[in-house]
mmCIF file of C-alpha atoms in Angstrom:
data_model
loop_
_atom_site.group_PDB
_atom_site.id
_atom_site.type_symbol
_atom_site.label_atom_id
_atom_site.label_comp_id
_atom_site.label_asym_id
_atom_site.label_seq_id
_atom_site.Cartn_x
_atom_site.Cartn_y
_atom_site.Cartn_z
ATOM 1 C CA MET A 1 -16.889 31.857 38.698
ATOM 2 C CA SER A 2 -19.790 33.604 40.441
ATOM 3 C CA ASP A 3 -23.114 31.973 41.256
ATOM 4 C CA PHE A 4 -24.836 34.441 38.927
ATOM 5 C CA THR A 5 -22.581 33.440 36.021
ATOM 6 C CA ASP A 6 -23.197 29.768 36.774
ATOM 7 C CA ALA A 7 -26.928 30.404 36.755
ATOM 8 C CA LEU A 8 -26.760 32.201 33.403
ATOM 9 C CA LEU A 9 -24.683 29.426 31.836
ATOM 10 C CA THR A 10 -27.055 26.802 33.197
ATOM 11 C CA ALA A 11 -30.072 28.666 31.844
ATOM 12 C CA ARG A 12 -28.448 29.071 28.407
ATOM 13 C CA ARG A 13 -27.427 25.420 28.238
ATOM 14 C CA GLY A 14 -31.001 24.490 29.091
ATOM 15 C CA ARG A 15 -32.355 26.639 26.266
ATOM 16 C CA ARG A 16 -29.850 25.286 23.740
ATOM 17 C CA SER A 17 -30.621 21.684 24.657
ATOM 18 C CA GLY A 18 -34.356 22.279 24.548
ATOM 19 C CA ARG A 19 -34.714 21.522 28.242
ATOM 20 C CA PRO A 20 -36.197 24.238 30.450
ATOM 21 C CA ALA A 21 -33.838 25.708 33.015
ATOM 22 C CA SER A 22 -34.464 24.795 36.610
ATOM 23 C CA PRO A 23 -36.599 27.201 38.677
ATOM 24 C CA MET A 24 -33.599 27.994 40.885
ATOM 25 C CA ALA A 25 -31.424 28.881 37.878
ATOM 26 C CA ARG A 26 -34.144 31.135 36.429
ATOM 27 C CA ARG A 27 -34.675 32.810 39.812
ATOM 28 C CA GLU A 28 -30.953 33.460 40.273
ATOM 29 C CA ALA A 29 -30.713 34.837 36.750
ATOM 30 C CA ARG A 30 -33.629 37.218 37.395
ATOM 31 C CA TRP A 31 -31.991 38.424 40.612
ATOM 32 C CA GLY A 32 -28.739 38.930 38.740
ATOM 33 C CA TYR A 33 -30.434 41.068 36.093
ATOM 34 C CA ALA A 34 -32.225 42.980 38.853
ATOM 35 C CA PHE A 35 -28.928 43.816 40.564
ATOM 36 C CA ILE A 36 -27.275 45.064 37.363
ATOM 37 C CA SER A 37 -30.391 46.928 36.178
ATOM 38 C CA PRO A 38 -29.366 50.247 37.866
ATOM 39 C CA TRP A 39 -26.170 50.250 35.822
ATOM 40 C CA ILE A 40 -28.081 49.355 32.638
ATOM 41 C CA ILE A 41 -30.658 52.099 33.261
ATOM 42 C CA GLY A 42 -27.913 54.624 34.012
ATOM 43 C CA PHE A 43 -25.997 53.637 30.887
ATOM 44 C CA VAL A 44 -29.082 53.995 28.692
ATOM 45 C CA LEU A 45 -30.244 57.306 30.190
ATOM 46 C CA PHE A 46 -26.903 59.053 30.617
ATOM 47 C CA TRP A 47 -24.808 57.526 27.819
ATOM 48 C CA ALA A 48 -26.749 55.809 25.054
ATOM 49 C CA VAL A 49 -29.593 58.356 24.800
ATOM 50 C CA PRO A 50 -27.310 61.465 24.836
ATOM 51 C CA ILE A 51 -24.985 59.870 22.274
ATOM 52 C CA GLY A 52 -27.920 59.068 20.003
ATOM 53 C CA ALA A 53 -29.392 62.540 20.517
ATOM 54 C CA SER A 54 -26.092 64.222 19.643
ATOM 55 C CA LEU A 55 -25.927 62.221 16.419
ATOM 56 C CA VAL A 56 -29.446 63.374 15.534
ATOM 57 C CA PHE A 57 -28.642 66.985 16.477
ATOM 58 C CA SER A 58 -25.590 66.919 14.206
ATOM 59 C CA MET A 59 -27.956 66.530 11.247
ATOM 60 C CA LEU A 60 -30.248 69.396 12.295
ATOM 61 C CA ASP A 61 -30.090 73.167 12.011
ATOM 62 C CA PHE A 62 -30.829 73.555 15.714
ATOM 63 C CA GLN A 63 -30.449 76.931 17.422
ATOM 64 C CA LEU A 64 -30.744 77.093 21.208
ATOM 65 C CA THR A 65 -32.229 80.580 20.954
ATOM 66 C CA ASP A 66 -34.969 79.452 18.542
ATOM 67 C CA PRO A 67 -35.614 75.709 18.885
ATOM 68 C CA ASP A 68 -38.995 75.960 17.125
ATOM 69 C CA ALA A 69 -37.213 76.873 13.883
ATOM 70 C CA THR A 70 -35.237 73.615 13.823
ATOM 71 C CA THR A 71 -34.924 72.088 10.354
ATOM 72 C CA PHE A 72 -33.195 69.062 8.890
ATOM 73 C CA ALA A 73 -29.716 69.977 7.657
ATOM 74 C CA GLY A 74 -28.396 66.612 6.500
ATOM 75 C CA GLY A 75 -24.619 66.603 6.361
ATOM 76 C CA SER A 76 -24.179 70.370 6.124
ATOM 77 C CA ASN A 77 -22.976 70.639 9.731
ATOM 78 C CA TRP A 78 -20.335 67.999 9.057
ATOM 79 C CA GLU A 79 -19.256 69.789 5.883
ATOM 80 C CA ARG A 80 -19.025 73.036 7.807
ATOM 81 C CA ALA A 81 -16.964 71.402 10.555
ATOM 82 C CA LEU A 82 -14.462 70.090 8.013
ATOM 83 C CA SER A 83 -14.273 73.354 6.056
ATOM 84 C CA ASP A 84 -14.249 75.750 9.025
ATOM 85 C CA PRO A 85 -10.746 77.256 9.467
ATOM 86 C CA ASP A 86 -11.411 77.566 13.208
ATOM 87 C CA THR A 87 -11.757 73.785 13.440
ATOM 88 C CA TRP A 88 -8.321 73.188 11.972
ATOM 89 C CA THR A 89 -6.826 76.016 14.031
ATOM 90 C CA ALA A 90 -8.224 74.349 17.150
ATOM 91 C CA LEU A 91 -6.975 70.934 16.028
ATOM 92 C CA ALA A 92 -3.473 72.313 15.420
ATOM 93 C CA ALA A 93 -3.419 74.057 18.812
ATOM 94 C CA THR A 94 -4.592 70.870 20.524
ATOM 95 C CA PHE A 95 -1.918 68.724 18.901
ATOM 96 C CA ARG A 96 0.844 71.243 19.613
ATOM 97 C CA PHE A 97 -0.029 71.144 23.281
ATOM 98 C CA THR A 98 -0.370 67.347 23.221
ATOM 99 C CA VAL A 99 3.091 66.936 21.699
ATOM 100 C CA LEU A 100 4.577 69.202 24.381
ATOM 101 C CA PHE A 101 2.719 68.192 27.518
ATOM 102 C CA LEU A 102 2.024 64.476 27.080
ATOM 103 C CA PRO A 103 5.672 63.289 27.099
ATOM 104 C CA LEU A 104 6.551 65.872 29.752
ATOM 105 C CA SER A 105 3.804 64.680 32.093
ATOM 106 C CA LEU A 106 4.716 61.016 31.605
ATOM 107 C CA VAL A 107 8.409 61.627 32.304
ATOM 108 C CA VAL A 108 7.770 63.805 35.371
ATOM 109 C CA ALA A 109 5.233 61.339 36.804
ATOM 110 C CA LEU A 110 7.644 58.445 36.298
ATOM 111 C CA GLY A 111 10.582 60.408 37.721
ATOM 112 C CA LEU A 112 8.670 61.329 40.863
ATOM 113 C CA ALA A 113 7.505 57.736 41.292
ATOM 114 C CA LEU A 114 11.089 56.475 40.983
ATOM 115 C CA LEU A 115 12.192 59.043 43.548
ATOM 116 C CA LEU A 116 9.463 58.080 46.012
ATOM 117 C CA ASN A 117 10.205 54.394 45.490
ATOM 118 C CA SER A 118 13.883 54.841 46.313
ATOM 119 C CA ARG A 119 15.048 53.098 49.460
ATOM 120 C CA TYR A 120 17.455 55.971 50.110
ATOM 121 C CA LEU A 121 14.673 58.554 50.475
ATOM 122 C CA LYS A 122 13.610 59.340 54.022
ATOM 123 C CA PHE A 123 10.133 60.513 55.049
ATOM 124 C CA THR A 124 8.572 58.956 51.951
ATOM 125 C CA GLY A 125 5.064 59.309 53.379
ATOM 126 C CA LEU A 126 5.501 63.057 53.767
ATOM 127 C CA PHE A 127 6.884 63.468 50.247
ATOM 128 C CA ARG A 128 4.041 61.411 48.773
ATOM 129 C CA LEU A 129 1.558 63.698 50.466
ATOM 130 C CA LEU A 130 3.376 66.830 49.285
ATOM 131 C CA PHE A 131 3.568 65.650 45.676
ATOM 132 C CA PHE A 132 -0.026 64.416 45.596
ATOM 133 C CA ALA A 133 -1.644 67.293 47.517
ATOM 134 C CA PRO A 134 -1.767 69.760 44.570
ATOM 135 C CA SER A 135 -3.949 67.357 42.570
ATOM 136 C CA MET A 136 -6.586 67.608 45.335
ATOM 137 C CA ILE A 137 -6.846 71.395 45.001
ATOM 138 C CA PRO A 138 -9.794 72.514 42.800
ATOM 139 C CA LEU A 139 -8.565 73.140 39.279
ATOM 140 C CA VAL A 140 -9.926 76.674 38.992
ATOM 141 C CA ALA A 141 -8.218 77.635 42.254
ATOM 142 C CA GLY A 142 -4.965 76.170 40.947
ATOM 143 C CA ILE A 143 -5.338 78.149 37.709
ATOM 144 C CA LEU A 144 -5.754 81.411 39.614
ATOM 145 C CA ILE A 145 -2.712 80.591 41.752
ATOM 146 C CA TRP A 146 -0.581 79.925 38.682
ATOM 147 C CA GLN A 147 -1.872 83.097 37.056
ATOM 148 C CA GLN A 148 -0.236 85.008 39.897
ATOM 149 C CA VAL A 149 2.873 82.816 39.953
ATOM 150 C CA LEU A 150 3.446 83.546 36.238
ATOM 151 C CA ASN A 151 2.607 87.242 36.472
ATOM 152 C CA PRO A 152 5.178 89.154 34.355
ATOM 153 C CA GLN A 153 5.963 91.750 37.039
ATOM 154 C CA THR A 154 5.225 90.130 40.406
ATOM 155 C CA GLY A 155 5.326 86.374 39.737
ATOM 156 C CA TRP A 156 8.080 84.449 41.477
ATOM 157 C CA VAL A 157 8.940 82.482 38.313
ATOM 158 C CA ASN A 158 10.033 85.647 36.519
ATOM 159 C CA ARG A 159 11.766 86.868 39.658
ATOM 160 C CA LEU A 160 13.780 83.644 39.871
ATOM 161 C CA ILE A 161 14.687 83.946 36.196
ATOM 162 C CA GLY A 162 15.735 87.540 36.867
ATOM 163 C CA LEU A 163 18.347 86.311 39.346
ATOM 164 C CA SER A 164 20.326 84.987 36.368
ATOM 165 C CA GLY A 165 20.622 88.479 34.910
ATOM 166 C CA ILE A 166 17.733 88.221 32.435
ATOM 167 C CA ASP A 167 15.294 91.138 32.518
ATOM 168 C CA ALA A 168 12.242 88.927 33.088
ATOM 169 C CA THR A 169 10.071 91.426 34.996
ATOM 170 C CA GLY A 170 10.607 94.601 32.968
ATOM 171 C CA ALA A 171 8.620 96.044 30.085
ATOM 172 C CA GLU A 172 10.250 93.565 27.711
ATOM 173 C CA GLY A 173 10.133 90.744 30.236
ATOM 174 C CA ILE A 174 8.724 87.247 29.893
ATOM 175 C CA ARG A 175 4.975 87.397 29.340
ATOM 176 C CA TRP A 176 3.778 83.840 29.669
ATOM 177 C CA PHE A 177 0.193 84.506 28.642
ATOM 178 C CA ASP A 178 0.888 86.876 25.739
ATOM 179 C CA ASN A 179 3.190 84.677 23.656
ATOM 180 C CA PRO A 180 1.708 81.783 21.602
ATOM 181 C CA VAL A 181 4.706 79.567 22.408
ATOM 182 C CA LEU A 182 5.208 80.482 26.052
ATOM 183 C CA VAL A 183 1.515 80.052 26.804
ATOM 184 C CA LEU A 184 1.843 76.336 26.006
ATOM 185 C CA PHE A 185 4.563 76.101 28.642
ATOM 186 C CA ALA A 186 2.293 77.969 31.050
ATOM 187 C CA PHE A 187 -0.437 75.409 30.371
ATOM 188 C CA SER A 188 2.139 72.680 30.993
ATOM 189 C CA PHE A 189 3.125 74.149 34.367
ATOM 190 C CA ILE A 190 -0.530 74.219 35.373
ATOM 191 C CA GLY A 191 -0.981 70.661 34.103
ATOM 192 C CA LEU A 192 1.969 69.377 36.126
ATOM 193 C CA TRP A 193 0.200 70.782 39.181
ATOM 194 C CA GLY A 194 -2.131 67.767 38.965
ATOM 195 C CA ILE A 195 0.402 65.074 38.103
ATOM 196 C CA GLY A 196 -0.169 63.307 41.424
ATOM 197 C CA ASN A 197 -2.636 60.739 40.078
ATOM 198 C CA SER A 198 -0.246 59.427 37.419
ATOM 199 C CA MET A 199 2.600 59.464 39.934
ATOM 200 C CA ILE A 200 0.657 57.297 42.399
ATOM 201 C CA ILE A 201 -0.288 54.825 39.653
ATOM 202 C CA ASN A 202 3.362 54.559 38.588
ATOM 203 C CA LEU A 203 4.425 54.139 42.207
ATOM 204 C CA ALA A 204 1.959 51.280 42.683
ATOM 205 C CA GLY A 205 3.353 49.623 39.562
ATOM 206 C CA LEU A 206 6.933 50.016 40.777
ATOM 207 C CA GLN A 207 6.119 48.443 44.112
ATOM 208 C CA GLY A 208 4.635 45.463 42.302
ATOM 209 C CA ILE A 209 7.952 44.584 40.639
ATOM 210 C CA PRO A 210 9.681 41.723 42.531
ATOM 211 C CA THR A 211 12.806 42.915 44.330
ATOM 212 C CA GLN A 212 14.493 39.586 43.555
ATOM 213 C CA LEU A 213 14.914 40.725 39.955
ATOM 214 C CA TYR A 214 16.895 43.785 41.030
ATOM 215 C CA GLU A 215 18.978 41.734 43.443
ATOM 216 C CA ALA A 216 19.850 39.205 40.741
ATOM 217 C CA ALA A 217 20.731 41.998 38.307
ATOM 218 C CA ALA A 218 22.940 43.680 40.915
ATOM 219 C CA ILE A 219 24.797 40.406 41.485
ATOM 220 C CA ASP A 220 25.424 40.242 37.732
ATOM 221 C CA GLY A 221 26.928 43.727 37.883
ATOM 222 C CA ALA A 222 24.051 45.677 36.319
ATOM 223 C CA GLY A 223 24.086 49.360 37.200
ATOM 224 C CA TRP A 224 21.138 51.653 37.908
ATOM 225 C CA TRP A 225 20.574 52.567 34.271
ATOM 226 C CA ARG A 226 20.737 48.966 33.094
ATOM 227 C CA ARG A 227 18.265 47.865 35.774
ATOM 228 C CA LEU A 228 15.937 50.695 34.807
ATOM 229 C CA ARG A 229 16.118 49.868 31.106
ATOM 230 C CA SER A 230 15.989 46.068 31.357
ATOM 231 C CA ILE A 231 13.735 45.494 34.380
ATOM 232 C CA THR A 232 11.805 48.564 35.494
ATOM 233 C CA LEU A 233 10.593 49.971 32.187
ATOM 234 C CA PRO A 234 9.542 46.639 30.594
ATOM 235 C CA LEU A 235 7.656 45.495 33.693
ATOM 236 C CA LEU A 236 6.136 48.934 34.198
ATOM 237 C CA SER A 237 5.130 49.307 30.536
ATOM 238 C CA PRO A 238 1.452 48.282 31.066
ATOM 239 C CA VAL A 239 1.103 50.980 33.730
ATOM 240 C CA MET A 240 2.874 53.513 31.521
ATOM 241 C CA PHE A 241 0.591 52.589 28.634
ATOM 242 C CA TYR A 242 -2.460 53.150 30.829
ATOM 243 C CA ASN A 243 -1.189 56.603 31.821
ATOM 244 C CA LEU A 244 -0.402 57.338 28.174
ATOM 245 C CA VAL A 245 -3.907 56.481 26.965
ATOM 246 C CA ILE A 246 -5.721 58.265 29.792
ATOM 247 C CA GLY A 247 -3.437 61.281 29.471
ATOM 248 C CA SER A 248 -3.994 61.454 25.709
ATOM 249 C CA VAL A 249 -7.769 61.355 26.071
ATOM 250 C CA LEU A 250 -7.721 64.082 28.732
ATOM 251 C CA ILE A 251 -5.303 66.354 26.863
ATOM 252 C CA LEU A 252 -7.215 66.074 23.584
ATOM 253 C CA GLN A 253 -10.259 67.285 25.545
ATOM 254 C CA TYR A 254 -8.373 70.107 27.282
ATOM 255 C CA PHE A 255 -10.842 72.833 28.198
ATOM 256 C CA VAL A 256 -10.961 74.280 31.720
ATOM 257 C CA VAL A 257 -7.544 75.982 31.836
ATOM 258 C CA PRO A 258 -7.737 77.859 28.499
ATOM 259 C CA TRP A 259 -11.384 78.752 29.095
ATOM 260 C CA VAL A 260 -10.778 80.209 32.566
ATOM 261 C CA LEU A 261 -7.745 82.185 31.378
ATOM 262 C CA PHE A 262 -8.863 83.355 27.939
ATOM 263 C CA GLY A 263 -12.486 82.372 27.378
ATOM 264 C CA ALA A 264 -13.387 82.008 23.711
ATOM 265 C CA THR A 265 -10.863 84.610 22.525
ATOM 266 C CA GLY A 266 -8.187 82.070 21.635
ATOM 267 C CA ARG A 267 -5.471 84.432 22.798
ATOM 268 C CA PRO A 268 -2.656 84.658 22.114
ATOM 269 C CA ALA A 269 -2.848 84.170 18.329
ATOM 270 C CA GLY A 270 -5.206 81.191 18.574
ATOM 271 C CA ALA A 271 -2.830 79.201 20.793
ATOM 272 C CA SER A 272 -5.495 78.639 23.470
ATOM 273 C CA LYS A 273 -8.377 77.789 21.157
ATOM 274 C CA PHE A 274 -8.409 74.031 21.624
ATOM 275 C CA LEU A 275 -10.961 71.663 20.134
ATOM 276 C CA LEU A 276 -13.223 71.594 23.173
ATOM 277 C CA VAL A 277 -13.065 75.389 23.498
ATOM 278 C CA HIS A 278 -14.176 75.684 19.868
ATOM 279 C CA PHE A 279 -17.016 73.216 20.480
ATOM 280 C CA TYR A 280 -18.200 74.984 23.641
ATOM 281 C CA GLN A 281 -18.134 78.371 21.954
ATOM 282 C CA GLU A 282 -20.204 77.215 18.980
ATOM 283 C CA ALA A 283 -22.692 75.113 20.951
ATOM 284 C CA PHE A 284 -23.291 77.114 24.134
ATOM 285 C CA VAL A 285 -22.052 80.656 23.445
ATOM 286 C CA PHE A 286 -23.357 81.066 19.904
ATOM 287 C CA GLY A 287 -26.189 78.564 20.422
ATOM 288 C CA ASN A 288 -25.416 76.530 17.274
ATOM 289 C CA MET A 289 -26.339 73.218 18.871
ATOM 290 C CA GLY A 290 -26.514 71.320 15.580
ATOM 291 C CA TYR A 291 -23.076 72.464 14.509
ATOM 292 C CA GLY A 292 -21.778 71.924 18.036
ATOM 293 C CA ALA A 293 -22.996 68.315 17.957
ATOM 294 C CA ALA A 294 -21.120 67.766 14.690
ATOM 295 C CA LEU A 295 -17.987 69.217 16.308
ATOM 296 C CA ALA A 296 -18.462 66.896 19.289
ATOM 297 C CA TRP A 297 -18.473 63.896 16.949
ATOM 298 C CA PHE A 298 -15.432 65.299 15.156
ATOM 299 C CA ILE A 299 -13.603 65.473 18.508
ATOM 300 C CA PHE A 300 -14.715 61.926 19.312
ATOM 301 C CA ILE A 301 -13.300 60.682 16.001
ATOM 302 C CA VAL A 302 -9.993 62.495 16.607
ATOM 303 C CA VAL A 303 -9.680 60.979 20.089
ATOM 304 C CA ALA A 304 -10.670 57.515 18.827
ATOM 305 C CA VAL A 305 -8.140 57.604 15.970
ATOM 306 C CA PHE A 306 -5.334 58.835 18.221
ATOM 307 C CA THR A 307 -6.148 56.216 20.854
ATOM 308 C CA GLY A 308 -6.323 53.526 18.178
ATOM 309 C CA LEU A 309 -2.841 54.485 16.993
ATOM 310 C CA LEU A 310 -1.556 54.149 20.546
ATOM 311 C CA PHE A 311 -3.060 50.672 20.862
ATOM 312 C CA GLY A 312 -1.561 49.774 17.490
ATOM 313 C CA THR A 313 1.935 50.605 18.714
ATOM 314 C CA ALA A 314 1.470 48.973 22.126
ATOM 315 C CA ARG A 315 2.401 45.475 20.953
ATOM 316 C CA HIS A 316 5.908 46.715 20.139
ATOM 317 C CA TRP A 317 6.762 48.055 23.592
ATOM 318 C CA VAL A 318 4.157 46.994 26.171
ATOM 319 C CA HIS A 319 5.072 43.744 27.931
ATOM 320 C CA TYR A 320 2.623 41.783 30.054
ATOM 321 C CA GLY A 321 3.564 39.225 32.658
ATOM 322 C CA THR A 322 1.442 36.524 30.995
ATOM 323 C CA GLU A 323 3.377 36.691 27.718
ATOM 324 C CA ARG A 324 5.504 33.757 26.653
ATOM 325 C CA SER A 325 8.609 34.104 24.556
#
């Protein structure tokens, strides 16, 4: 326990007992509050105040182009958000992409971590660098690279597919950004470009599993699959749960890739109009800041509910080392 915590407990015990805290305890407590005050000030200015302001804005008819004409709107912005077809189109597009990309990213990140953790793999340091390097490239630059890679006529993905006899580069070829289903796979390819962070977290978790467990299982005749299912996955489940929650929050707020590729158009057929794209369009393109604030709270509620469901299921499959049977 830190000296600052001891000082706080001493000061509180003194107040509860009616005895004044010692001068040293009060001085240490003041220094402790002084050291954490930058964080408190930053939290208030950059988190609490904007959150409160957005809640107030959501109840106003506030136009960025004419702020002097702002009037109280009550719950009309919330009613509009719930009745706007574009909101539900954006929610459906967001969940379709979440259902596709979230499990894919978790499996790929885990698979790469297992590969890099293998004792049979040589030059592991080089492979770790190669797999992690794409996540260090600026996202917009990566998007532009993938836009060329998935080009219908000149992209190497279609050219590789064409080697199998499929006409992927012709007039009727595979157009990744013109099909509402294929565009989700294109988004997934771009998303896997930055899978390095999750891979490194999984790799750190794998290296924290005691090797004695694998040795004992091997002596008992357990094969690779049995060791993976009975040792690796249960002991890695807290790390996997962390990646699941963080990945869910990020995917439900997916914005940069669809905005750079399609802007506010939602092409093709609304498949790229995600929740955050819809919010940005209403708030900063159309200038409907009041309605945009209501949409921001709607997105927050969606993320909170989805995350809450994940935490509700965690007790069935996440195993912590401190648990007792």
